[in-house]
GROMACS .gro file of C-alpha atoms in nm:
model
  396
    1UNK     CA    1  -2.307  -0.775   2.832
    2UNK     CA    2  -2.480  -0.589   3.128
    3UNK     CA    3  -2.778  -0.629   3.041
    4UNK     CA    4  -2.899  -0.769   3.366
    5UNK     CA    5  -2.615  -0.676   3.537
    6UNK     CA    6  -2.680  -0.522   3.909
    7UNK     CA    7  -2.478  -0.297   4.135
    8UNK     CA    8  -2.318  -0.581   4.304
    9UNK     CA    9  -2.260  -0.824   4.069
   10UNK     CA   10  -1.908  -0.704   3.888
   11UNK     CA   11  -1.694  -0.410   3.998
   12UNK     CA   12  -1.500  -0.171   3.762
   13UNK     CA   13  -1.172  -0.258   3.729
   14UNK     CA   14  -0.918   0.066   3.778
   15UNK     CA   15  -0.557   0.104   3.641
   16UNK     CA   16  -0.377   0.500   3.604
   17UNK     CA   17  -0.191   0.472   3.301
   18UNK     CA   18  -0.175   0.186   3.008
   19UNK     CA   19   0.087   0.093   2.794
   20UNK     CA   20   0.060   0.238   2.447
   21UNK     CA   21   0.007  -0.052   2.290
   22UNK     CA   22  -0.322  -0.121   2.401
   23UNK     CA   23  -0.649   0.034   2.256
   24UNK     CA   24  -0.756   0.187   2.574
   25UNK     CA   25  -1.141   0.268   2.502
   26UNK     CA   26  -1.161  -0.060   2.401
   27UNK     CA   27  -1.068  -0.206   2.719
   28UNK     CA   28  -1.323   0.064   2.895
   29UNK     CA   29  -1.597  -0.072   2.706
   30UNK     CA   30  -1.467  -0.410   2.904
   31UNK     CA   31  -1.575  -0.234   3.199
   32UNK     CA   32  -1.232  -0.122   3.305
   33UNK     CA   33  -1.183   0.260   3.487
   34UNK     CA   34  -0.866   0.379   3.348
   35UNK     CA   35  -0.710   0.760   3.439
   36UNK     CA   36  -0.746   1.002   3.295
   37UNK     CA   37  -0.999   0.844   3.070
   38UNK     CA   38  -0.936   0.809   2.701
   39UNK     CA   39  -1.059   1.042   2.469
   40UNK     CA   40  -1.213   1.106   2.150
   41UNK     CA   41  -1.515   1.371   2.011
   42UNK     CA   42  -1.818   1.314   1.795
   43UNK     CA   43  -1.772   1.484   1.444
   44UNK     CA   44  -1.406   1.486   1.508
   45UNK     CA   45  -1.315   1.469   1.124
   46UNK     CA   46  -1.512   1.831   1.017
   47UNK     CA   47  -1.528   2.169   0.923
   48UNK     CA   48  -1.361   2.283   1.251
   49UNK     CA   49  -1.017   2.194   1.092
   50UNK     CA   50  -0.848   2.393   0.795
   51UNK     CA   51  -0.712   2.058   0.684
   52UNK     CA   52  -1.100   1.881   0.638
   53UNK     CA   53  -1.180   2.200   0.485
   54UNK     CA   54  -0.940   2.174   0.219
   55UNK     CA   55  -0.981   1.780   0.146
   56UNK     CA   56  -1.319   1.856   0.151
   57UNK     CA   57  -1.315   2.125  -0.127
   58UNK     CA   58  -1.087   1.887  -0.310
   59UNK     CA   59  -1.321   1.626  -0.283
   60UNK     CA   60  -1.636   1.793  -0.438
   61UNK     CA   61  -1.974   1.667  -0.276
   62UNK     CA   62  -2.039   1.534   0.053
   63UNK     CA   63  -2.133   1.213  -0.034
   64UNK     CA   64  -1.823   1.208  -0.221
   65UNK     CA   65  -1.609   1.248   0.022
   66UNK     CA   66  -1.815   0.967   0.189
   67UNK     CA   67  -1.843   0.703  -0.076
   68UNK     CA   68  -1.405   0.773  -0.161
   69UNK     CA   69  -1.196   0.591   0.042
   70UNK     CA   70  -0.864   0.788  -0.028
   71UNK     CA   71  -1.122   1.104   0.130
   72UNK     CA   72  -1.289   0.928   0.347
   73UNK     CA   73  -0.939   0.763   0.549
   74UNK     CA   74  -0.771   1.099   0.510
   75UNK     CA   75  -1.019   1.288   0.723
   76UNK     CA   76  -1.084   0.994   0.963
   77UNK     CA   77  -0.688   1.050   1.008
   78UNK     CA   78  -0.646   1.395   1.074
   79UNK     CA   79  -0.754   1.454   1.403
   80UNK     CA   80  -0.577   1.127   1.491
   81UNK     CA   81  -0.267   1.326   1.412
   82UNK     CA   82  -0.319   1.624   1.493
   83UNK     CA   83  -0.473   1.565   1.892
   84UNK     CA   84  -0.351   1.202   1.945
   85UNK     CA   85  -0.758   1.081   2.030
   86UNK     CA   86  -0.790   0.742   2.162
   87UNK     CA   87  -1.030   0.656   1.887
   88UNK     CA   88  -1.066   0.719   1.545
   89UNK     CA   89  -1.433   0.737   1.410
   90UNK     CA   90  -1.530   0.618   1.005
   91UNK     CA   91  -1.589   0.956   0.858
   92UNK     CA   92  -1.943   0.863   0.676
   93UNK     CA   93  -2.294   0.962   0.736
   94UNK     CA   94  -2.595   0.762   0.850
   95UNK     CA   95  -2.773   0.849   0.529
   96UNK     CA   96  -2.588   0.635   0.367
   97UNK     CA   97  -2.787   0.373   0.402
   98UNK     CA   98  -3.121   0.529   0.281
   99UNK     CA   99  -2.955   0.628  -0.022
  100UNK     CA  100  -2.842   0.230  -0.044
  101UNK     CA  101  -3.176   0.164   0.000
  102UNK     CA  102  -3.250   0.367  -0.323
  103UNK     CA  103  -3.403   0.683  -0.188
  104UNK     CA  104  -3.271   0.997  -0.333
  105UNK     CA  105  -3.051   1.171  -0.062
  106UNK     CA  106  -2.848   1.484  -0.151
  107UNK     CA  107  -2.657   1.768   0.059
  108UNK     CA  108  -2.742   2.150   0.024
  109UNK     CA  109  -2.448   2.361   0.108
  110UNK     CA  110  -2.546   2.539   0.468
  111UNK     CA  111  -2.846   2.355   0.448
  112UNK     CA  112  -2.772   2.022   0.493
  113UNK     CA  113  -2.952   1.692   0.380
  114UNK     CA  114  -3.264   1.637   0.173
  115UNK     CA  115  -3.415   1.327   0.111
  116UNK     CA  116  -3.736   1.276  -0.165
  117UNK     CA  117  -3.981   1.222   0.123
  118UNK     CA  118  -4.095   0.852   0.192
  119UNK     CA  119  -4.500   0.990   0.262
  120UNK     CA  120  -4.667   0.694   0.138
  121UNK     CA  121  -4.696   0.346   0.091
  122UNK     CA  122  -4.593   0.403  -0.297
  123UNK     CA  123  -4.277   0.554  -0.201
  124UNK     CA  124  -4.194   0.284   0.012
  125UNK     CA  125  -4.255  -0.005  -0.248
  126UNK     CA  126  -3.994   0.212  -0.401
  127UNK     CA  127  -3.725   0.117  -0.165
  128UNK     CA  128  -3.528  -0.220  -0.193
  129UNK     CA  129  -3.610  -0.549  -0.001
  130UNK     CA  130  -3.361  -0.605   0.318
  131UNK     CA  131  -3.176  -0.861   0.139
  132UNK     CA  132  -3.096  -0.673  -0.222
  133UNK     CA  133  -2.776  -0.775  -0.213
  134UNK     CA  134  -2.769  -0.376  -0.405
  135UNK     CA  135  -2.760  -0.246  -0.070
  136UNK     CA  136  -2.447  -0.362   0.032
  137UNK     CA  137  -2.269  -0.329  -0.307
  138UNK     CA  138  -2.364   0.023  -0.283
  139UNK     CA  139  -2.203   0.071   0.095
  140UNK     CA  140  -1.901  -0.174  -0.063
  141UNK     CA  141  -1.684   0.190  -0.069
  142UNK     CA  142  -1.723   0.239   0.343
  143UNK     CA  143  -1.606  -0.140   0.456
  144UNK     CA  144  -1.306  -0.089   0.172
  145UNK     CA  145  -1.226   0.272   0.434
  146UNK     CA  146  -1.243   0.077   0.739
  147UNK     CA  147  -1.000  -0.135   0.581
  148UNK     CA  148  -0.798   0.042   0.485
  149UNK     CA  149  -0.798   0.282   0.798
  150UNK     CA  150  -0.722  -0.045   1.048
  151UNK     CA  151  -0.394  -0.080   0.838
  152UNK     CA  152  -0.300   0.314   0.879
  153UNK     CA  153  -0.404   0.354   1.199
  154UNK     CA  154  -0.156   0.326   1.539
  155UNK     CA  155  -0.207   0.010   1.694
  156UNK     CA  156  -0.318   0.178   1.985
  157UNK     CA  157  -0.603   0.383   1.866
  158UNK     CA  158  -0.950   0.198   1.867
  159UNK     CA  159  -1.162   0.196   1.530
  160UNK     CA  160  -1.482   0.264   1.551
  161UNK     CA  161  -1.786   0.215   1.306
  162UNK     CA  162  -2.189   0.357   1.350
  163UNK     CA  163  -2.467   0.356   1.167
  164UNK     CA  164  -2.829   0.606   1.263
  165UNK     CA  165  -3.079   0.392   1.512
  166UNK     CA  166  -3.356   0.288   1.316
  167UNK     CA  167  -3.566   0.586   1.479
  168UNK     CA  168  -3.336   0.859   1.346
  169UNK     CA  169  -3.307   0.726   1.008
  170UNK     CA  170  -3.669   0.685   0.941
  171UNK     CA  171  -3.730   1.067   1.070
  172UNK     CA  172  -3.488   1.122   0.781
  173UNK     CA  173  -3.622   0.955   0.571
  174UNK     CA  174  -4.020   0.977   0.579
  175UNK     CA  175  -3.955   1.402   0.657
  176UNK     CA  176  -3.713   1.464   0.370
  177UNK     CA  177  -3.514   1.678   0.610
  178UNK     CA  178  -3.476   1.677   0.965
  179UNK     CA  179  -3.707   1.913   1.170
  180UNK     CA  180  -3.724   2.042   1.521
  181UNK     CA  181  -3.995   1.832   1.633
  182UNK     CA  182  -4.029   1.569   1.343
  183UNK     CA  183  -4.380   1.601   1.270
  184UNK     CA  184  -4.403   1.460   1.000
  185UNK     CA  185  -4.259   1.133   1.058
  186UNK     CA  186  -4.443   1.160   1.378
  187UNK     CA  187  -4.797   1.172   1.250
  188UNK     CA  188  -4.727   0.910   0.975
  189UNK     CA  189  -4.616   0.683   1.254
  190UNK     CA  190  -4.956   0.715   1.419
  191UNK     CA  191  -5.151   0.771   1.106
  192UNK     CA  192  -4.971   0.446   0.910
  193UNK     CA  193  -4.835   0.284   1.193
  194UNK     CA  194  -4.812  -0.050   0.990
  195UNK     CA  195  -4.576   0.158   0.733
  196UNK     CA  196  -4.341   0.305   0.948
  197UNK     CA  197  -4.320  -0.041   1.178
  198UNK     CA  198  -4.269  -0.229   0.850
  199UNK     CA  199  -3.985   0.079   0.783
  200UNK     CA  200  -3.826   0.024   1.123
  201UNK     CA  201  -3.783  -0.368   1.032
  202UNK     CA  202  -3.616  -0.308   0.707
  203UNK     CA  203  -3.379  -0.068   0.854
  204UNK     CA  204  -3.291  -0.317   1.211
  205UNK     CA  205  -3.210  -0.559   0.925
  206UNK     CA  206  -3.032  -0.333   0.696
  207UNK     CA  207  -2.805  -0.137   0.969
  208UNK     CA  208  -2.735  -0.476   1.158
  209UNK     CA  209  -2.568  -0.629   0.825
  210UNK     CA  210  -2.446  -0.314   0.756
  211UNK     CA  211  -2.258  -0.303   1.102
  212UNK     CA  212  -2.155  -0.680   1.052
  213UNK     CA  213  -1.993  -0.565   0.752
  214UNK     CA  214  -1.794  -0.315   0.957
  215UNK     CA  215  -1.679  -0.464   1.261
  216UNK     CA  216  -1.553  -0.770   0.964
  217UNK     CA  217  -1.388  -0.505   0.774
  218UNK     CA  218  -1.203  -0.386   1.101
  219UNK     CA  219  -1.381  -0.187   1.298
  220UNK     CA  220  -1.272  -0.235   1.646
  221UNK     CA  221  -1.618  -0.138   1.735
  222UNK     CA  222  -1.953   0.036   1.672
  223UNK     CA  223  -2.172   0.297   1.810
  224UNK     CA  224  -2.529   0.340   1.717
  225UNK     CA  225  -2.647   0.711   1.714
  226UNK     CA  226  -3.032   0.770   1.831
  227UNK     CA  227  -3.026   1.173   1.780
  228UNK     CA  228  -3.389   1.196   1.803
  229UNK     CA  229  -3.473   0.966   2.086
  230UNK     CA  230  -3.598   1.268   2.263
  231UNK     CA  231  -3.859   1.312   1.993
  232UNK     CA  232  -4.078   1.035   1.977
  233UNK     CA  233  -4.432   0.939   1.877
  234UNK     CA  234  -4.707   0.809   2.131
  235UNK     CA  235  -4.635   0.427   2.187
  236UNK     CA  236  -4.925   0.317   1.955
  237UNK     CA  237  -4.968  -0.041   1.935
  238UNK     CA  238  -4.725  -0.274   1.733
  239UNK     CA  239  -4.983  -0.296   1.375
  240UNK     CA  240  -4.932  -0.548   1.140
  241UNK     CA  241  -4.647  -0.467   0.857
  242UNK     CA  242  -4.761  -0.292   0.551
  243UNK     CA  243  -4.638  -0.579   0.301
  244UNK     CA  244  -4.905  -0.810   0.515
  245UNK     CA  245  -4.608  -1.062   0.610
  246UNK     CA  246  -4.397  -1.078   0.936
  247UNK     CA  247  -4.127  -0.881   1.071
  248UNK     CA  248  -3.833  -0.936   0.859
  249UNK     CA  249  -3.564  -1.143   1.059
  250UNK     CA  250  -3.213  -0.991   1.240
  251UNK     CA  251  -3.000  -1.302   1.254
  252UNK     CA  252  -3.175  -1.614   1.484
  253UNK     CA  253  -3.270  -1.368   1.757
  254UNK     CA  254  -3.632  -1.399   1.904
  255UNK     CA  255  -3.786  -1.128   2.020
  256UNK     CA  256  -3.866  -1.333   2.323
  257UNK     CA  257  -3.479  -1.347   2.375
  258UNK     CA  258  -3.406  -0.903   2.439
  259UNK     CA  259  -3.327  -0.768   2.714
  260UNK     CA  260  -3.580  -0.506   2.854
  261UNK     CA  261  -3.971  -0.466   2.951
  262UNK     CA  262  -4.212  -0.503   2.646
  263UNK     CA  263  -4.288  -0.232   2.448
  264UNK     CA  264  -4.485  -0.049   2.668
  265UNK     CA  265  -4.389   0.326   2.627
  266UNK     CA  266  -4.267   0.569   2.345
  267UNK     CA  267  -3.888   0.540   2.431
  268UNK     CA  268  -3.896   0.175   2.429
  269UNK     CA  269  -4.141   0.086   2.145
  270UNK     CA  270  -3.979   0.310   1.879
  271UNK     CA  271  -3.620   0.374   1.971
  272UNK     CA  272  -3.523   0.116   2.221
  273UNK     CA  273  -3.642  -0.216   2.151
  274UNK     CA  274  -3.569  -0.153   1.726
  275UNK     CA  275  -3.182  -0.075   1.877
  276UNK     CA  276  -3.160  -0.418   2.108
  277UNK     CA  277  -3.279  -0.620   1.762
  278UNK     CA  278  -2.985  -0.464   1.599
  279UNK     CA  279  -2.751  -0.539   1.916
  280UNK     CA  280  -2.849  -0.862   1.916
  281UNK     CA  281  -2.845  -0.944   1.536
  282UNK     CA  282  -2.539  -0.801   1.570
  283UNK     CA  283  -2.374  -1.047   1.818
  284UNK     CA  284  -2.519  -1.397   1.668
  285UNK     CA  285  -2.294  -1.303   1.376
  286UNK     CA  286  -2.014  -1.124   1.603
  287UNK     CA  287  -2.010  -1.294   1.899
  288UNK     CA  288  -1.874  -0.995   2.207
  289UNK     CA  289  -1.921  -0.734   1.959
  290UNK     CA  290  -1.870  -0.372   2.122
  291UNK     CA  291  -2.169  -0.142   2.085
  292UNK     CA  292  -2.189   0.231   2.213
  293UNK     CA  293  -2.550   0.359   2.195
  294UNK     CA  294  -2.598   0.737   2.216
  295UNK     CA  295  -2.974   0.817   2.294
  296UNK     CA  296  -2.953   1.199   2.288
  297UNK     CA  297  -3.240   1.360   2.455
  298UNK     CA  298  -3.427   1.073   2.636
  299UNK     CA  299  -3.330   1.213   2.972
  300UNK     CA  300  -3.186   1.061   3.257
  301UNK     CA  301  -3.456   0.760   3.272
  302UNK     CA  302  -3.383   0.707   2.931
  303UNK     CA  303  -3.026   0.713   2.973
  304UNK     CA  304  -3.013   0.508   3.245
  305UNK     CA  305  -3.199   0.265   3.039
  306UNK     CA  306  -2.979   0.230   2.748
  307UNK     CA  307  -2.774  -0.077   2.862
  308UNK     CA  308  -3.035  -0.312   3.005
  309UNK     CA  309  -3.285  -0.267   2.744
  310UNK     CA  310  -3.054  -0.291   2.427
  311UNK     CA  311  -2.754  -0.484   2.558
  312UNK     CA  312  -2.533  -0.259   2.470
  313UNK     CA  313  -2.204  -0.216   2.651
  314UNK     CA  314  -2.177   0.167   2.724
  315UNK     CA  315  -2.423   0.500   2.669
  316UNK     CA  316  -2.346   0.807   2.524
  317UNK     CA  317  -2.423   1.044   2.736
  318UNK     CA  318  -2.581   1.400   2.558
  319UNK     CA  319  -2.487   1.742   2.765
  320UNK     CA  320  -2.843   1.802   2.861
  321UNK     CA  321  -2.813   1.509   3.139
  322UNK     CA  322  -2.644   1.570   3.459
  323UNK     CA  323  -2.371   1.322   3.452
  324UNK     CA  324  -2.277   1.277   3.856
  325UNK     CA  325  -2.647   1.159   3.867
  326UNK     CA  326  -2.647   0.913   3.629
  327UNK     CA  327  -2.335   0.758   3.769
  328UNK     CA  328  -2.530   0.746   4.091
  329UNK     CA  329  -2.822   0.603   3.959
  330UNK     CA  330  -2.668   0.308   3.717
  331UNK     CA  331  -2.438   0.030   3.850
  332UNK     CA  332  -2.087   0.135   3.924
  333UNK     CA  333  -2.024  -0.098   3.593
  334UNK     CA  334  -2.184   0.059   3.382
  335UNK     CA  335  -2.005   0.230   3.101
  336UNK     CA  336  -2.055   0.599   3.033
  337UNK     CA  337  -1.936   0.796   2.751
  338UNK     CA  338  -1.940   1.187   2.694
  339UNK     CA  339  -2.115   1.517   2.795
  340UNK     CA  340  -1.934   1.768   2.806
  341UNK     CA  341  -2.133   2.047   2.572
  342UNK     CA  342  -1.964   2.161   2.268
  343UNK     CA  343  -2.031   2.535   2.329
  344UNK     CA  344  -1.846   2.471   2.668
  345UNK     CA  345  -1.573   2.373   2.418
  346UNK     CA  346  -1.612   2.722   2.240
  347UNK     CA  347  -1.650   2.915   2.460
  348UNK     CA  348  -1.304   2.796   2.630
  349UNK     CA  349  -1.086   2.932   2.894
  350UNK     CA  350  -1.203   2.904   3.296
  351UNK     CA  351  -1.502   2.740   3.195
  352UNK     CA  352  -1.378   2.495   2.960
  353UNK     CA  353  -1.143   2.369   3.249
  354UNK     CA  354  -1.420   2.356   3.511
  355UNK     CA  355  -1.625   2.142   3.300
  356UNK     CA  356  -1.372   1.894   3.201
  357UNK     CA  357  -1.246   1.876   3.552
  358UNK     CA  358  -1.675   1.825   3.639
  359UNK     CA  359  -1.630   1.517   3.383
  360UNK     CA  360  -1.359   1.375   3.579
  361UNK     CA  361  -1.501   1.438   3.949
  362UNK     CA  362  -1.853   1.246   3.824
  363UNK     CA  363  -1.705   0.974   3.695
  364UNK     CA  364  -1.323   0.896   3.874
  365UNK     CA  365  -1.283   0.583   3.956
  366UNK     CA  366  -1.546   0.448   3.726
  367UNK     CA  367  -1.553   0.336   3.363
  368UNK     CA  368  -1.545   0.588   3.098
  369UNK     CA  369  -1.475   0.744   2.785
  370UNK     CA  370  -1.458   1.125   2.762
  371UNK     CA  371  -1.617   1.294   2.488
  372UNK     CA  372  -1.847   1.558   2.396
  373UNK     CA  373  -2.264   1.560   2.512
  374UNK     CA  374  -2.267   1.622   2.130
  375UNK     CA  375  -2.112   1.673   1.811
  376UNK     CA  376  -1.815   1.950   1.775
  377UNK     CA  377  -1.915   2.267   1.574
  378UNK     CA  378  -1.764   2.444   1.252
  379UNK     CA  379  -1.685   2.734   1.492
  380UNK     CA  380  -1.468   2.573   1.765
  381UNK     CA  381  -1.122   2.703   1.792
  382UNK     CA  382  -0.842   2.437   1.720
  383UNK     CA  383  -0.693   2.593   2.038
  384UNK     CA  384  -0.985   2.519   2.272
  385UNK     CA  385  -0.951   2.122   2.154
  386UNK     CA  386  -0.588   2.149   2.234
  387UNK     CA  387  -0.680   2.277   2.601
  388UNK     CA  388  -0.899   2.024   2.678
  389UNK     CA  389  -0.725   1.776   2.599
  390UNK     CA  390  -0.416   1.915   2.782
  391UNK     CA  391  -0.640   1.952   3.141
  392UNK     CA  392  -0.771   1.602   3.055
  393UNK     CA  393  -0.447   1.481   3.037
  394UNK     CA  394  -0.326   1.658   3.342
  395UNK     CA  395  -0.120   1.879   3.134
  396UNK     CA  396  -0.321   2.192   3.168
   0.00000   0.00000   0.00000
C-alpha cells in the first residue's frame, strides 16, 4: 500500500485516544493519526537496563541469548513492563541469518560481531543454496520466540519482527565486521559485481521466507533495517550472477511488477529495489502484510523515497533528517516513524522535552509512530526513558 499513492488521493484518519484493546501502531501503519502517537524505541531490550544485563550474564553468549527462547521472550518483555511501549520488538540480530546460511559469525565482548569474511567466489560456494531447507531449521529457535511472545504479550501491544536489508547484511558479511565506510564490501561490489548481485538474490530470498516465517509465527508485523543505506557503492550495471543462472525467485513477483524507477542510481540499485523484492515476496505469501523500512542515512530524497519504491507502509526515519520537512515533502498519508536522536535521550532534561515536543509539532495531526532516529545506547539513564515517555504522554 502507498506505493503510488499521491497527496490527494487518501487522507489520514485522526482519533485522540484508543481503547486499550487495540494495537495502536498497528492501526498507524493503516494510515491512521492517533494522539499522542504510540511509542516504542529501537534496541529497546539492551544493555541500558540492569534487568537485560543480568539475563544476559545468565545467558552466556550473545547468540545464545538469541537462538533461547526462554532468553530471548524474557528480554523482548522487559521493557514492555517496565515503560508500557506500544510495541514489543523480537530481541534477535540480523546476523542470524548469515550464520543460517553457514558463515561463521561470532560476538567479541566490546567489540561486537565478526564474521569469516565472504572475499571470494570460494567462500561463497561455501554458503547454502536459498532453499536448504538448513536455513530455516537453524532460525526454527526465533519463530518458536515469536510464538511464544504473541501468547505473553498484552493484547494491546503490537509484535513486531525484522530482519537486515539485503544491503546491510552483505556489508556484514563480505567485510567480516562492519566499518565506517564499508570498503570492502564496496570495492568487491564493483570489482565482482556478479558475486555480490548473486549475494543480494540469495539473501531477498532468504530474509523474505525468513520474514514469512515470522509474521506466521505471530508477528503482528515486520520492519526491515537498511543501516548502511547511506553507504553505498556506484550504481554499476546489474552483471550476470556468479553461478551463471538467473536471479533466484521471491515468491511469483516479476520484477516488471515493483513499484519505483529502474535501477538507475546507487540508492535504488543496491538498497532499494533488493528491499521492494522482499516486500513484495513478502505479500504474495502474506497478503496486507505490515512492513516498516528504516533506510538510515539516505537523506531526505532517500527517505522520502522509501514507500513508493519498496511498497512499504511506513519509513523509519534516522535523526540526521529534519523531520517537519519530510512531512512536508511526502503525502499527508504517508507513515513516518522515529527521529528523535538517542544522545538527545541522554543527555535529558530541557532538551529532551524540546525535542520530543519538536516530534509532536512536525508530525500532529498526521500518521505516526514515535521512536528514536536510532538505536538506544548502553549509557542512557532509565530515568531519561521514563521522561520521555511521560512528556509524550502529556504527563510531563
Amino acid at each position: 500500500m502507498g506505493a503510488t499513492m499521491t497527496g490527494t488521493e487518501r487522507e489520514p484518519r485522526q482519533t485522540t485516544s484508543g481503547t486499550t484493546s487495540e494495537r495502536k501502531v498497528l492501526r498507524v501503519l493503516e494510515g491512521e493519526a492517533i494522539g499522542p502517537p504510540p511509542a516504542w524505541m529501537m534496541r529497546q531490550a539492551g544493555r541500558y537496563l540492569p534487568e537485560y544485563r543480568a539475563t544476559r550474564a545468565e545467558a552466556g553468549s550473545f547468540l545464545d541469548l538469541c537462538y533461547s527462547p526462554d532468553f530471548a521472550v524474557e528480554v523482548t518483555l522487559q521493557p514492555i513492563r517496565r515503560f508500557g511501549f506500544d510495541a514489543a520488538i523480537l530481541f534477535s540480530d540480523i546476523l542470524v541469518v548469515p550464520h543460517a546460511l553457514g558463515q561463521d559469525v561470532r560476538f567479541v565482548e566490546g567489540e561486537g560481531p565478526r564474521l569469516d569474511p565472504l572475499d571470494g567466489r570460494g567462500a561463497f560456494a561455501r554458503l547454502r543454496e536459498a532453499g536448504d531447507p538448513a536455513i530455516m531449521i537453524h532460525l526454527a529457535p526465533v519463530f518458536e520466540t515469536v510464538t511464544r511472545l504473541r501468547a505473553e504479550l498484552p493484547g494491546e501491544t503490537t509484535l513486531l519482527g525484522f530482519c537486515g536489508a539485503p544491503w546491510t547484511v552483505a556489508s556484514y558479511m563480505i567485510g567480516g565486521r562492519g566499518t565506517p565506510d564499508l570498503a570492502p564490501a564496496r570495492a568487491l561490489a564493483e570489482g565482482d559485481t556478479a558475486l555480490v548481485d548473486t549475494l543480494i538474490d540469495r539473501l531477498v530470498a532468504v530474509q523474505t521466507e525468513y520474514l514469512v516465517r515470522q509474521l506466521e509465527a505471530g508477528a503482528d508485523a515486520v520492519q526491515i533495517f537498511e543501516s548502511h543505506a547511506g553507504t553505498l557503492p556506484r550504481a554499476v550495471p546489474s552483471a550476470v550472477p556468479a553461478s551463471g543462472g538467473t536471479v533466484e525467485p521471491v515468491g511469483d513477483v516479476a520484477e516488471s511488477a515493483l513499484p519505483g524507477a529502474p535501477a538507475s542510481d546507487a540508492l535504488t540499485r543496491w538498497s532499494l529495489r533488493p528491499i521492494a523484492r522482499m516486500v513484495a515476496g513478502v505479500r504474495a505469501r502474506v497478503p496486507g502484510a505490515k512492513i516498516i523500512v528504516f533506510a538510515r542515512g539516505s537523506g531526505l530524497d532517500g527517505h522520502a523515497r522509501v514507500v513508493p519504491e519498496t511498497g512499504a507502509d511506513a519509513v523509519g526515519v534516522d535523526w540526521g533528517v529534519d523531520l517537519k520537512a519530510l512531512r512536508q515533502t511526502v503525502p499527508a498519508a504517508t507513515v513516518t516513524q522515529g527521529n528523535l536522536h538517542p544522545d538527545t535521550l541522554i543527555a535529558g532534561g530541557a532538551a529532551l522535552d524540546a525535542a520530543v515536543d519538536a516530534v509532536l509539532e512536525a508530525t500532529a495531526g498526521l500518521p505516526h509512530i514515535f521512536n528514536l532516529g536510532h538505536g538506544i545506547t548502553p549509557q542512557t539513564p532509565v530515568a531519561h526513558v521514563e521522561r520521555m515517555l511521560a512528556r509524550l504522554r502529556g504527563q510531563g
